[in-house]
Tab-separated table of N, CA and C in Angstrom:
chain	number	residue	atom	x	y	z
C	1	ARG	N	-61.460	24.264	13.496
C	1	ARG	CA	-62.398	23.514	14.307
C	1	ARG	C	-61.730	22.269	14.837
C	2	CYS	N	-61.712	22.156	16.134
C	2	CYS	CA	-61.110	20.969	16.744
C	2	CYS	C	-62.137	19.838	16.829
C	3	ARG	N	-61.648	18.665	17.101
C	3	ARG	CA	-62.512	17.483	17.170
C	3	ARG	C	-63.544	17.614	18.301
C	4	ALA	N	-63.104	18.115	19.451
C	4	ALA	CA	-64.012	18.270	20.591
C	4	ALA	C	-65.143	19.250	20.268
C	5	CYS	N	-64.805	20.365	19.608
C	5	CYS	CA	-65.839	21.352	19.242
C	5	CYS	C	-66.841	20.755	18.266
C	6	SER	N	-66.368	19.975	17.326
C	6	SER	CA	-67.264	19.323	16.365
C	6	SER	C	-68.217	18.378	17.084
C	7	LYS	N	-67.699	17.652	18.063
C	7	LYS	CA	-68.555	16.737	18.832
C	7	LYS	C	-69.606	17.508	19.629
C	8	ILE	N	-69.194	18.634	20.207
C	8	ILE	CA	-70.137	19.454	20.977
C	8	ILE	C	-71.224	19.984	20.051
C	9	ASP	N	-70.838	20.501	18.874
C	9	ASP	CA	-71.812	21.050	17.923
C	9	ASP	C	-72.837	20.018	17.486
C	10	THR	N	-72.415	18.761	17.346
C	10	THR	CA	-73.339	17.716	16.898
C	10	THR	C	-74.047	17.013	18.050
C	11	GLY	N	-73.692	17.401	19.291
C	11	GLY	CA	-74.339	16.792	20.452
C	11	GLY	C	-73.808	15.415	20.794
C	12	HIS	N	-72.583	15.108	20.381
C	12	HIS	CA	-72.029	13.779	20.609
C	12	HIS	C	-70.810	13.757	21.528
C	13	HIS	N	-70.531	14.850	22.227
C	13	HIS	CA	-69.388	14.855	23.146
C	13	HIS	C	-69.787	14.112	24.417
C	14	PRO	N	-69.004	13.107	24.818
C	14	PRO	CA	-69.399	12.297	25.977
C	14	PRO	C	-69.322	13.032	27.316
C	15	ASP	N	-68.670	14.183	27.357
C	15	ASP	CA	-68.544	14.913	28.616
C	15	ASP	C	-69.447	16.141	28.705
C	16	ILE	N	-70.283	16.339	27.712
C	16	ILE	CA	-71.247	17.440	27.722
C	16	ILE	C	-72.644	16.816	27.731
C	17	HIS	N	-73.376	17.085	28.779
C	17	HIS	CA	-74.721	16.518	28.917
C	17	HIS	C	-75.726	17.666	28.976
C	18	ILE	N	-76.699	17.621	28.084
C	18	ILE	CA	-77.716	18.669	28.029
C	18	ILE	C	-79.049	18.047	28.421
C	19	LEU	N	-79.683	18.672	29.381
C	19	LEU	CA	-80.963	18.174	29.893
C	19	LEU	C	-82.040	19.190	29.583
C	20	LEU	N	-83.107	18.737	28.910
C	20	LEU	CA	-84.267	19.585	28.617
C	20	LEU	C	-85.535	18.804	28.897
C	21	PRO	N	-86.672	19.476	28.922
C	21	PRO	CA	-87.916	18.721	29.074
C	21	PRO	C	-88.058	17.714	27.939
C	22	ILE	N	-88.588	16.551	28.249
C	22	ILE	CA	-88.824	15.525	27.237
C	22	ILE	C	-89.802	16.083	26.216
C	23	GLN	N	-89.581	15.746	24.949
C	23	GLN	CA	-90.425	16.265	23.871
C	23	GLN	C	-91.905	15.981	24.165
C	24	GLY	N	-92.710	17.012	24.055
C	24	GLY	CA	-94.137	16.904	24.320
C	24	GLY	C	-94.500	17.132	25.781
C	25	LYS	N	-93.504	17.283	26.654
C	25	LYS	CA	-93.747	17.528	28.079
C	25	LYS	C	-93.331	18.957	28.412
C	26	LYS	N	-93.867	19.476	29.510
C	26	LYS	CA	-93.532	20.846	29.914
C	26	LYS	C	-92.475	20.894	30.996
C	27	ASN	N	-92.303	19.796	31.749
C	27	ASN	CA	-91.397	19.811	32.891
C	27	ASN	C	-90.246	18.831	32.725
C	28	ILE	N	-89.153	19.137	33.393
C	28	ILE	CA	-88.077	18.178	33.576
C	28	ILE	C	-88.463	17.397	34.825
C	29	VAL	N	-88.440	16.079	34.740
C	29	VAL	CA	-88.947	15.243	35.838
C	29	VAL	C	-87.807	14.526	36.545
C	30	ILE	N	-88.130	13.969	37.706
C	30	ILE	CA	-87.126	13.322	38.546
C	30	ILE	C	-86.435	12.169	37.822
C	31	ALA	N	-87.146	11.453	36.972
C	31	ALA	CA	-86.525	10.333	36.245
C	31	ALA	C	-85.369	10.822	35.379
C	32	GLN	N	-85.490	12.004	34.801
C	32	GLN	CA	-84.412	12.565	33.992
C	32	GLN	C	-83.197	12.905	34.855
C	33	ILE	N	-83.437	13.445	36.051
C	33	ILE	CA	-82.332	13.778	36.957
C	33	ILE	C	-81.641	12.498	37.400
C	34	ARG	N	-82.411	11.465	37.725
C	34	ARG	CA	-81.823	10.187	38.150
C	34	ARG	C	-81.005	9.559	37.029
C	35	GLU	N	-81.522	9.624	35.811
C	35	GLU	CA	-80.793	9.078	34.661
C	35	GLU	C	-79.478	9.841	34.459
C	36	MET	N	-79.544	11.160	34.554
C	36	MET	CA	-78.353	11.986	34.408
C	36	MET	C	-77.358	11.685	35.532
C	37	THR	N	-77.847	11.470	36.748
C	37	THR	CA	-76.987	11.145	37.882
C	37	THR	C	-76.207	9.862	37.611
C	38	ALA	N	-76.882	8.869	37.081
C	38	ALA	CA	-76.210	7.606	36.764
C	38	ALA	C	-75.172	7.799	35.661
C	39	THR	N	-75.497	8.638	34.682
C	39	THR	CA	-74.593	8.882	33.559
C	39	THR	C	-73.314	9.565	33.997
C	40	ILE	N	-73.397	10.476	34.949
C	40	ILE	CA	-72.214	11.254	35.339
C	40	ILE	C	-71.489	10.687	36.554
C	41	SER	N	-71.831	9.479	36.967
C	41	SER	CA	-71.210	8.923	38.173
C	41	SER	C	-69.756	8.516	37.962
C	42	SER	N	-69.328	8.314	36.727
C	42	SER	CA	-67.936	7.945	36.461
C	42	SER	C	-67.116	9.193	36.126
C	43	LYS	N	-65.822	9.002	35.857
C	43	LYS	CA	-64.945	10.117	35.497
C	43	LYS	C	-65.274	10.609	34.089
C	44	PRO	N	-64.871	11.856	33.797
C	44	PRO	CA	-65.052	12.348	32.427
C	44	PRO	C	-64.319	11.444	31.424
C	45	ASN	N	-64.859	11.329	30.225
C	45	ASN	CA	-64.286	10.437	29.222
C	45	ASN	C	-63.113	11.044	28.473
C	46	GLU	N	-63.298	12.251	27.950
C	46	GLU	CA	-62.281	12.839	27.081
C	46	GLU	C	-61.619	14.080	27.657
C	47	GLY	N	-62.333	14.844	28.414
C	47	GLY	CA	-61.801	16.093	28.949
C	47	GLY	C	-61.435	15.961	30.412
C	48	ARG	N	-60.982	17.067	30.967
C	48	ARG	CA	-60.658	17.084	32.396
C	48	ARG	C	-61.913	17.223	33.246
C	49	THR	N	-62.935	17.887	32.663
C	49	THR	CA	-64.184	18.084	33.403
C	49	THR	C	-65.367	17.649	32.546
C	50	ARG	N	-66.462	17.461	33.224
C	50	ARG	CA	-67.729	17.129	32.566
C	50	ARG	C	-68.661	18.301	32.838
C	51	THR	N	-69.485	18.636	31.854
C	51	THR	CA	-70.438	19.729	32.006
C	51	THR	C	-71.852	19.189	31.841
C	52	VAL	N	-72.696	19.531	32.787
C	52	VAL	CA	-74.117	19.201	32.711
C	52	VAL	C	-74.850	20.521	32.563
C	53	MET	N	-75.522	20.701	31.429
C	53	MET	CA	-76.253	21.937	31.178
C	53	MET	C	-77.747	21.622	31.236
C	54	ILE	N	-78.435	22.266	32.146
C	54	ILE	CA	-79.878	22.060	32.288
C	54	ILE	C	-80.574	23.281	31.711
C	55	GLN	N	-81.076	23.116	30.488
C	55	GLN	CA	-81.808	24.205	29.850
C	55	GLN	C	-83.224	24.194	30.389
C	56	SER	N	-83.792	25.363	30.550
C	56	SER	CA	-85.137	25.497	31.129
C	56	SER	C	-85.172	24.876	32.520
C	57	ALA	N	-84.149	25.151	33.316
C	57	ALA	CA	-84.078	24.604	34.673
C	57	ALA	C	-85.287	25.022	35.499
C	58	ASP	N	-85.861	26.164	35.154
C	58	ASP	CA	-87.045	26.630	35.880
C	58	ASP	C	-88.277	25.789	35.547
C	59	GLN	N	-88.138	24.834	34.642
C	59	GLN	CA	-89.244	23.942	34.312
C	59	GLN	C	-89.101	22.569	34.973
C	60	MET	N	-88.174	22.467	35.924
C	60	MET	CA	-88.083	21.224	36.696
C	60	MET	C	-89.216	21.202	37.712
C	61	ASN	N	-89.840	20.038	37.883
C	61	ASN	CA	-90.838	19.957	38.947
C	61	ASN	C	-90.111	19.879	40.286
C	62	VAL	N	-90.832	19.985	41.370
C	62	VAL	CA	-90.226	20.063	42.705
C	62	VAL	C	-89.420	18.805	43.021
C	63	GLN	N	-89.926	17.630	42.638
C	63	GLN	CA	-89.207	16.395	42.907
C	63	GLN	C	-87.861	16.376	42.177
C	64	ALA	N	-87.854	16.830	40.926
C	64	ALA	CA	-86.610	16.889	40.153
C	64	ALA	C	-85.643	17.886	40.785
C	65	GLN	N	-86.165	19.014	41.252
C	65	GLN	CA	-85.298	20.009	41.896
C	65	GLN	C	-84.672	19.453	43.175
C	66	ASN	N	-85.451	18.708	43.946
C	66	ASN	CA	-84.904	18.115	45.169
C	66	ASN	C	-83.826	17.077	44.849
C	67	ALA	N	-84.027	16.302	43.787
C	67	ALA	CA	-83.011	15.330	43.380
C	67	ALA	C	-81.751	16.050	42.903
C	68	LEU	N	-81.923	17.142	42.170
C	68	LEU	CA	-80.778	17.924	41.712
C	68	LEU	C	-80.050	18.565	42.891
C	69	LEU	N	-80.798	18.980	43.874
C	69	LEU	CA	-80.208	19.610	45.058
C	69	LEU	C	-79.172	18.686	45.701
C	70	LYS	N	-79.469	17.403	45.776
C	70	LYS	CA	-78.515	16.449	46.345
C	70	LYS	C	-77.225	16.435	45.537
C	71	LEU	N	-77.345	16.524	44.215
C	71	LEU	CA	-76.156	16.564	43.357
C	71	LEU	C	-75.364	17.853	43.553
C	72	LEU	N	-76.071	18.963	43.697
C	72	LEU	CA	-75.393	20.242	43.867
C	72	LEU	C	-74.685	20.330	45.225
C	73	GLU	N	-75.238	19.658	46.233
C	73	GLU	CA	-74.619	19.661	47.558
C	73	GLU	C	-73.332	18.845	47.562
C	74	GLU	N	-73.333	17.733	46.840
C	74	GLU	CA	-72.146	16.878	46.740
C	74	GLU	C	-71.950	16.502	45.279
C	75	PRO	N	-71.444	17.444	44.483
C	75	PRO	CA	-71.317	17.178	43.046
C	75	PRO	C	-70.250	16.121	42.755
C	76	PRO	N	-70.460	15.344	41.706
C	76	PRO	CA	-69.422	14.392	41.307
C	76	PRO	C	-68.130	15.157	40.994
C	77	HIS	N	-67.013	14.511	41.248
C	77	HIS	CA	-65.707	15.129	41.017
C	77	HIS	C	-65.577	15.549	39.551
C	78	GLN	N	-65.022	16.707	39.319
C	78	GLN	CA	-64.740	17.235	37.984
C	78	GLN	C	-66.011	17.434	37.149
C	79	THR	N	-67.089	17.852	37.801
C	79	THR	CA	-68.354	18.089	37.101
C	79	THR	C	-68.828	19.510	37.381
C	80	VAL	N	-69.209	20.197	36.318
C	80	VAL	CA	-69.724	21.556	36.408
C	80	VAL	C	-71.182	21.534	35.964
C	81	PHE	N	-72.044	22.172	36.726
C	81	PHE	CA	-73.458	22.269	36.375
C	81	PHE	C	-73.746	23.683	35.903
C	82	VAL	N	-74.481	23.793	34.807
C	82	VAL	CA	-74.926	25.087	34.298
C	82	VAL	C	-76.448	25.004	34.216
C	83	LEU	N	-77.120	25.837	34.989
C	83	LEU	CA	-78.577	25.878	34.971
C	83	LEU	C	-79.007	27.137	34.240
C	84	ILE	N	-79.840	26.979	33.245
C	84	ILE	CA	-80.336	28.115	32.476
C	84	ILE	C	-81.820	28.258	32.799
C	85	ALA	N	-82.186	29.426	33.308
C	85	ALA	CA	-83.572	29.629	33.731
C	85	ALA	C	-84.039	31.020	33.338
C	86	GLY	N	-85.207	31.086	32.757
C	86	GLY	CA	-85.798	32.366	32.426
C	86	GLY	C	-86.424	33.022	33.648
C	87	LYS	N	-86.947	32.202	34.554
C	87	LYS	CA	-87.606	32.722	35.760
C	87	LYS	C	-87.007	32.040	36.978
C	88	GLU	N	-86.038	32.694	37.564
C	88	GLU	CA	-85.356	32.080	38.708
C	88	GLU	C	-86.293	31.897	39.899
C	89	SER	N	-87.390	32.621	39.940
C	89	SER	CA	-88.335	32.486	41.050
C	89	SER	C	-88.984	31.099	41.075
C	90	ARG	N	-88.908	30.372	39.981
C	90	ARG	CA	-89.477	29.014	39.942
C	90	ARG	C	-88.516	27.965	40.498
C	91	LEU	N	-87.282	28.377	40.787
C	91	LEU	CA	-86.306	27.449	41.358
C	91	LEU	C	-86.352	27.530	42.876
C	92	LEU	N	-86.105	26.407	43.527
C	92	LEU	CA	-86.096	26.385	44.986
C	92	LEU	C	-84.992	27.288	45.522
C	93	PRO	N	-85.261	28.001	46.615
C	93	PRO	CA	-84.232	28.866	47.199
C	93	PRO	C	-82.957	28.099	47.545
C	94	THR	N	-83.091	26.832	47.935
C	94	THR	CA	-81.911	26.038	48.277
C	94	THR	C	-81.042	25.762	47.051
C	95	ILE	N	-81.645	25.653	45.888
C	95	ILE	CA	-80.865	25.492	44.658
C	95	ILE	C	-80.183	26.814	44.328
C	96	LEU	N	-80.934	27.895	44.399
C	96	LEU	CA	-80.365	29.212	44.088
C	96	LEU	C	-79.180	29.538	44.996
C	97	SER	N	-79.251	29.116	46.251
C	97	SER	CA	-78.173	29.429	47.193
C	97	SER	C	-76.884	28.680	46.865
C	98	ARG	N	-76.963	27.660	46.054
C	98	ARG	CA	-75.777	26.881	45.696
C	98	ARG	C	-75.256	27.203	44.297
C	99	CYS	N	-75.812	28.230	43.689
C	99	CYS	CA	-75.433	28.585	42.317
C	99	CYS	C	-74.852	29.996	42.265
C	100	ARG	N	-73.987	30.200	41.320
C	100	ARG	CA	-73.484	31.540	41.017
C	100	ARG	C	-74.365	32.065	39.889
C	101	LYS	N	-74.943	33.231	40.080
C	101	LYS	CA	-75.857	33.789	39.082
C	101	LYS	C	-75.103	34.657	38.094
C	102	ILE	N	-75.371	34.436	36.827
C	102	ILE	CA	-74.827	35.267	35.762
C	102	ILE	C	-76.027	35.734	34.940
C	103	ARG	N	-76.261	37.018	34.943
C	103	ARG	CA	-77.418	37.566	34.224
C	103	ARG	C	-76.991	38.035	32.843
C	104	PHE	N	-77.854	37.787	31.868
C	104	PHE	CA	-77.600	38.203	30.495
C	104	PHE	C	-78.657	39.207	30.077
C	105	LYS	N	-78.250	40.169	29.273
C	105	LYS	CA	-79.195	41.146	28.743
C	105	LYS	C	-80.101	40.471	27.728
C	106	SER	N	-81.328	40.927	27.674
C	106	SER	CA	-82.255	40.422	26.666
C	106	SER	C	-81.823	40.892	25.281
C	107	MET	N	-82.259	40.158	24.300
C	107	MET	CA	-82.020	40.584	22.927
C	107	MET	C	-82.905	41.795	22.649
C	108	THR	N	-82.492	42.627	21.732
C	108	THR	CA	-83.342	43.732	21.307
C	108	THR	C	-84.330	43.207	20.271
C	109	GLY	N	-85.377	43.969	20.017
C	109	GLY	CA	-86.334	43.599	18.982
C	109	GLY	C	-85.657	43.455	17.627
C	110	MET	N	-84.687	44.330	17.347
C	110	MET	CA	-83.972	44.263	16.065
C	110	MET	C	-83.141	42.983	15.975
C	111	MET	N	-82.542	42.566	17.080
C	111	MET	CA	-81.767	41.325	17.076
C	111	MET	C	-82.674	40.124	16.810
C	112	VAL	N	-83.851	40.119	17.437
C	112	VAL	CA	-84.814	39.032	17.210
C	112	VAL	C	-85.249	39.036	15.750
C	113	TYR	N	-85.548	40.234	15.221
C	113	TYR	CA	-85.953	40.362	13.814
C	113	TYR	C	-84.870	39.794	12.893
C	114	GLN	N	-83.628	40.187	13.121
C	114	GLN	CA	-82.532	39.716	12.270
C	114	GLN	C	-82.364	38.204	12.356
C	115	CYS	N	-82.513	37.663	13.534
C	115	CYS	CA	-82.406	36.215	13.706
C	115	CYS	C	-83.534	35.499	12.968
C	116	LEU	N	-84.747	36.021	13.090
C	116	LEU	CA	-85.888	35.393	12.422
C	116	LEU	C	-85.744	35.418	10.901
C	117	THR	N	-85.263	36.536	10.373
C	117	THR	CA	-85.144	36.641	8.911
C	117	THR	C	-83.933	35.889	8.377
C	118	SER	N	-82.797	35.969	9.071
C	118	SER	CA	-81.588	35.333	8.525
C	118	SER	C	-81.497	33.845	8.855
C	119	GLU	N	-81.805	33.455	10.082
C	119	GLU	CA	-81.644	32.052	10.469
C	119	GLU	C	-82.874	31.202	10.186
C	120	TYR	N	-84.051	31.813	10.229
C	120	TYR	CA	-85.279	31.045	10.024
C	120	TYR	C	-85.957	31.344	8.691
C	121	GLY	N	-85.462	32.345	7.965
C	121	GLY	CA	-86.026	32.672	6.660
C	121	GLY	C	-87.445	33.212	6.709
C	122	ILE	N	-87.811	33.880	7.790
C	122	ILE	CA	-89.159	34.428	7.944
C	122	ILE	C	-89.259	35.714	7.125
C	123	ASP	N	-90.396	35.908	6.478
C	123	ASP	CA	-90.638	37.123	5.691
C	123	ASP	C	-90.644	38.356	6.593
C	124	ASP	N	-90.479	39.516	5.971
C	124	ASP	CA	-90.322	40.778	6.686
C	124	ASP	C	-91.467	41.079	7.651
C	125	ILE	N	-92.704	41.086	7.179
C	125	ILE	CA	-93.830	41.531	8.017
C	125	ILE	C	-94.060	40.598	9.218
C	126	PRO	N	-94.146	39.275	9.023
C	126	PRO	CA	-94.311	38.420	10.211
C	126	PRO	C	-93.133	38.539	11.191
C	127	ALA	N	-91.917	38.710	10.668
C	127	ALA	CA	-90.746	38.861	11.540
C	127	ALA	C	-90.846	40.156	12.338
C	128	ARG	N	-91.332	41.237	11.700
C	128	ARG	CA	-91.491	42.514	12.415
C	128	ARG	C	-92.564	42.402	13.501
C	129	ILE	N	-93.666	41.738	13.171
C	129	ILE	CA	-94.742	41.578	14.161
C	129	ILE	C	-94.235	40.782	15.356
C	130	ALA	N	-93.616	39.645	15.087
C	130	ALA	CA	-93.157	38.777	16.178
C	130	ALA	C	-92.068	39.453	17.000
C	131	SER	N	-91.106	40.086	16.341
C	131	SER	CA	-90.008	40.708	17.085
C	131	SER	C	-90.479	41.937	17.851
C	132	GLY	N	-91.498	42.615	17.340
C	132	GLY	CA	-91.991	43.818	18.003
C	132	GLY	C	-92.906	43.549	19.179
C	133	THR	N	-93.400	42.343	19.291
C	133	THR	CA	-94.356	42.050	20.361
C	133	THR	C	-93.802	41.125	21.439
C	134	THR	N	-92.547	40.724	21.334
C	134	THR	CA	-92.032	39.740	22.295
C	134	THR	C	-90.997	40.292	23.255
C	135	ASP	N	-90.713	41.566	23.186
C	135	ASP	CA	-89.814	42.214	24.136
C	135	ASP	C	-88.454	41.515	24.220
C	136	GLY	N	-87.892	41.189	23.055
C	136	GLY	CA	-86.564	40.583	23.004
C	136	GLY	C	-86.516	39.104	23.319
C	137	ASP	N	-87.665	38.444	23.354
C	137	ASP	CA	-87.724	37.021	23.686
C	137	ASP	C	-87.802	36.206	22.396
C	138	LEU	N	-86.650	35.695	21.950
C	138	LEU	CA	-86.601	34.925	20.702
C	138	LEU	C	-87.448	33.666	20.788
C	139	ALA	N	-87.419	32.990	21.925
C	139	ALA	CA	-88.213	31.768	22.083
C	139	ALA	C	-89.706	32.062	21.904
C	140	MET	N	-90.164	33.183	22.447
C	140	MET	CA	-91.572	33.563	22.284
C	140	MET	C	-91.860	33.885	20.821
C	141	ALA	N	-90.960	34.578	20.148
C	141	ALA	CA	-91.147	34.892	18.732
C	141	ALA	C	-91.239	33.609	17.913
C	142	ILE	N	-90.439	32.633	18.257
C	142	ILE	CA	-90.468	31.343	17.566
C	142	ILE	C	-91.811	30.659	17.796
C	143	ARG	N	-92.330	30.752	19.031
C	143	ARG	CA	-93.650	30.169	19.318
C	143	ARG	C	-94.751	30.903	18.562
C	144	ILE	N	-94.675	32.238	18.527
C	144	ILE	CA	-95.686	33.032	17.843
C	144	ILE	C	-95.762	32.658	16.365
C	145	LEU	N	-94.618	32.381	15.772
C	145	LEU	CA	-94.565	32.059	14.342
C	145	LEU	C	-94.706	30.561	14.066
C	146	ASN	N	-95.011	29.787	15.104
C	146	ASN	CA	-95.184	28.334	14.973
C	146	ASN	C	-93.970	27.652	14.364
C	147	LEU	N	-92.784	28.094	14.748
C	147	LEU	CA	-91.566	27.480	14.232
C	147	LEU	C	-91.139	26.266	15.045
C	148	ASN	N	-91.785	26.027	16.177
C	148	ASN	CA	-91.436	24.876	17.008
C	148	ASN	C	-92.584	23.875	17.058
C	149	GLN	N	-93.109	23.539	15.902
C	149	GLN	CA	-94.238	22.620	15.846
C	149	GLN	C	-93.875	21.228	16.331
C	150	ASP	N	-92.574	20.895	16.339
C	150	ASP	CA	-92.163	19.603	16.864
C	150	ASP	C	-92.416	19.498	18.362
C	151	HIS	N	-92.674	20.609	19.032
C	151	HIS	CA	-93.001	20.595	20.458
C	151	HIS	C	-94.517	20.652	20.679
C	152	GLY	N	-95.283	20.462	19.637
C	152	GLY	CA	-96.732	20.418	19.762
C	152	GLY	C	-97.401	21.778	19.831
C	153	ASP	N	-96.687	22.859	19.558
C	153	ASP	CA	-97.243	24.208	19.632
C	153	ASP	C	-97.702	24.626	18.238
C	154	THR	N	-99.014	24.580	17.989
C	154	THR	CA	-99.519	24.920	16.659
C	154	THR	C	-100.563	26.030	16.704
C	155	PHE	N	-100.612	26.796	17.776
C	155	PHE	CA	-101.579	27.882	17.887
C	155	PHE	C	-101.210	28.988	16.903
C	156	ASN	N	-102.181	29.526	16.187
C	156	ASN	CA	-101.947	30.564	15.185
C	156	ASN	C	-101.980	31.929	15.862
C	157	TRP	N	-100.830	32.342	16.405
C	157	TRP	CA	-100.738	33.607	17.134
C	157	TRP	C	-100.960	34.809	16.226
C	158	ILE	N	-100.443	34.760	15.020
C	158	ILE	CA	-100.592	35.891	14.098
C	158	ILE	C	-102.075	36.060	13.733
C	159	GLY	N	-102.770	34.981	13.458
C	159	GLY	CA	-104.203	35.051	13.173
C	159	GLY	C	-104.986	35.549	14.377
C	160	PHE	N	-104.603	35.081	15.573
C	160	PHE	CA	-105.250	35.514	16.806
C	160	PHE	C	-105.074	37.016	16.996
C	161	ARG	N	-103.854	37.518	16.753
C	161	ARG	CA	-103.565	38.950	16.855
C	161	ARG	C	-104.450	39.735	15.899
C	162	LYS	N	-104.576	39.254	14.652
C	162	LYS	CA	-105.396	39.937	13.653
C	162	LYS	C	-106.860	39.995	14.093
C	163	ARG	N	-107.388	38.881	14.626
C	163	ARG	CA	-108.783	38.863	15.084
C	163	ARG	C	-109.000	39.853	16.230
C	164	ILE	N	-108.057	39.936	17.154
C	164	ILE	CA	-108.182	40.886	18.268
C	164	ILE	C	-108.168	42.322	17.748
C	165	LEU	N	-107.213	42.617	16.844
C	165	LEU	CA	-107.141	43.980	16.298
C	165	LEU	C	-108.403	44.326	15.517
C	166	ASP	N	-108.919	43.384	14.727
C	166	ASP	CA	-110.174	43.628	14.001
C	166	ASP	C	-111.321	43.894	14.969
C	167	SER	N	-111.376	43.142	16.056
C	167	SER	CA	-112.423	43.353	17.060
C	167	SER	C	-112.300	44.738	17.699
C	168	LEU	N	-111.080	45.136	18.015
C	168	LEU	CA	-110.865	46.465	18.601
C	168	LEU	C	-111.284	47.574	17.640
C	169	VAL	N	-110.968	47.404	16.362
C	169	VAL	CA	-111.357	48.408	15.364
C	169	VAL	C	-112.865	48.520	15.290
C	170	ARG	N	-113.580	47.367	15.311
C	170	ARG	CA	-115.044	47.396	15.256
C	170	ARG	C	-115.623	48.097	16.496
C	171	ILE	N	-115.010	47.906	17.660
C	171	ILE	CA	-115.492	48.529	18.897
C	171	ILE	C	-115.267	50.043	18.876
C	172	ILE	N	-114.138	50.475	18.352
C	172	ILE	CA	-113.750	51.885	18.398
C	172	ILE	C	-114.420	52.719	17.303
C	173	ARG	N	-114.826	52.118	16.224
C	173	ARG	CA	-115.407	52.882	15.108
C	173	ARG	C	-116.592	53.733	15.566
C	174	PRO	N	-116.750	54.928	14.941
C	174	PRO	CA	-117.828	55.848	15.351
C	174	PRO	C	-119.233	55.299	15.150
C	175	GLU	N	-119.410	54.302	14.254
C	175	GLU	CA	-120.759	53.774	14.019
C	175	GLU	C	-121.362	53.224	15.324
C	176	ARG	N	-120.560	52.855	16.237
C	176	ARG	CA	-121.062	52.293	17.486
C	176	ARG	C	-121.133	53.372	18.496
């Protein structure tokens, strides 16, 4: 493990900037783009290039996307932008036209199950339910199991599923 990799793993590398929605918010806003613009206006500190990774780029509001568009049209020297988006249709066509698209295959249900049990310590049955109902979407499985409560998501999806199934059973039974 090199020093740079250790810094990246801990989130302390001065040339790697990760942008996500502010905790408790759903969108990336223009103030975040402006702050990031000011941060990357100088040369890279330790490496030859600087990387700006925008996770959930499809959650930028229109104003933030327009501010980012200006950066993409005239990017700072030695800066690479990586936009990660689950739904590219939420990004402005002008942003999409300035990006190279790299598509990744979804995880399989078994991969989600293994991740939930090994990395999150989820018991077998809840992990099977979550992995089987999310179509390879680990983030959705995490939400279903309320593993991201720090983001304010506390809805009991497993209980909700049980109530729906119980209701369906009552409707289908021959007594009715």
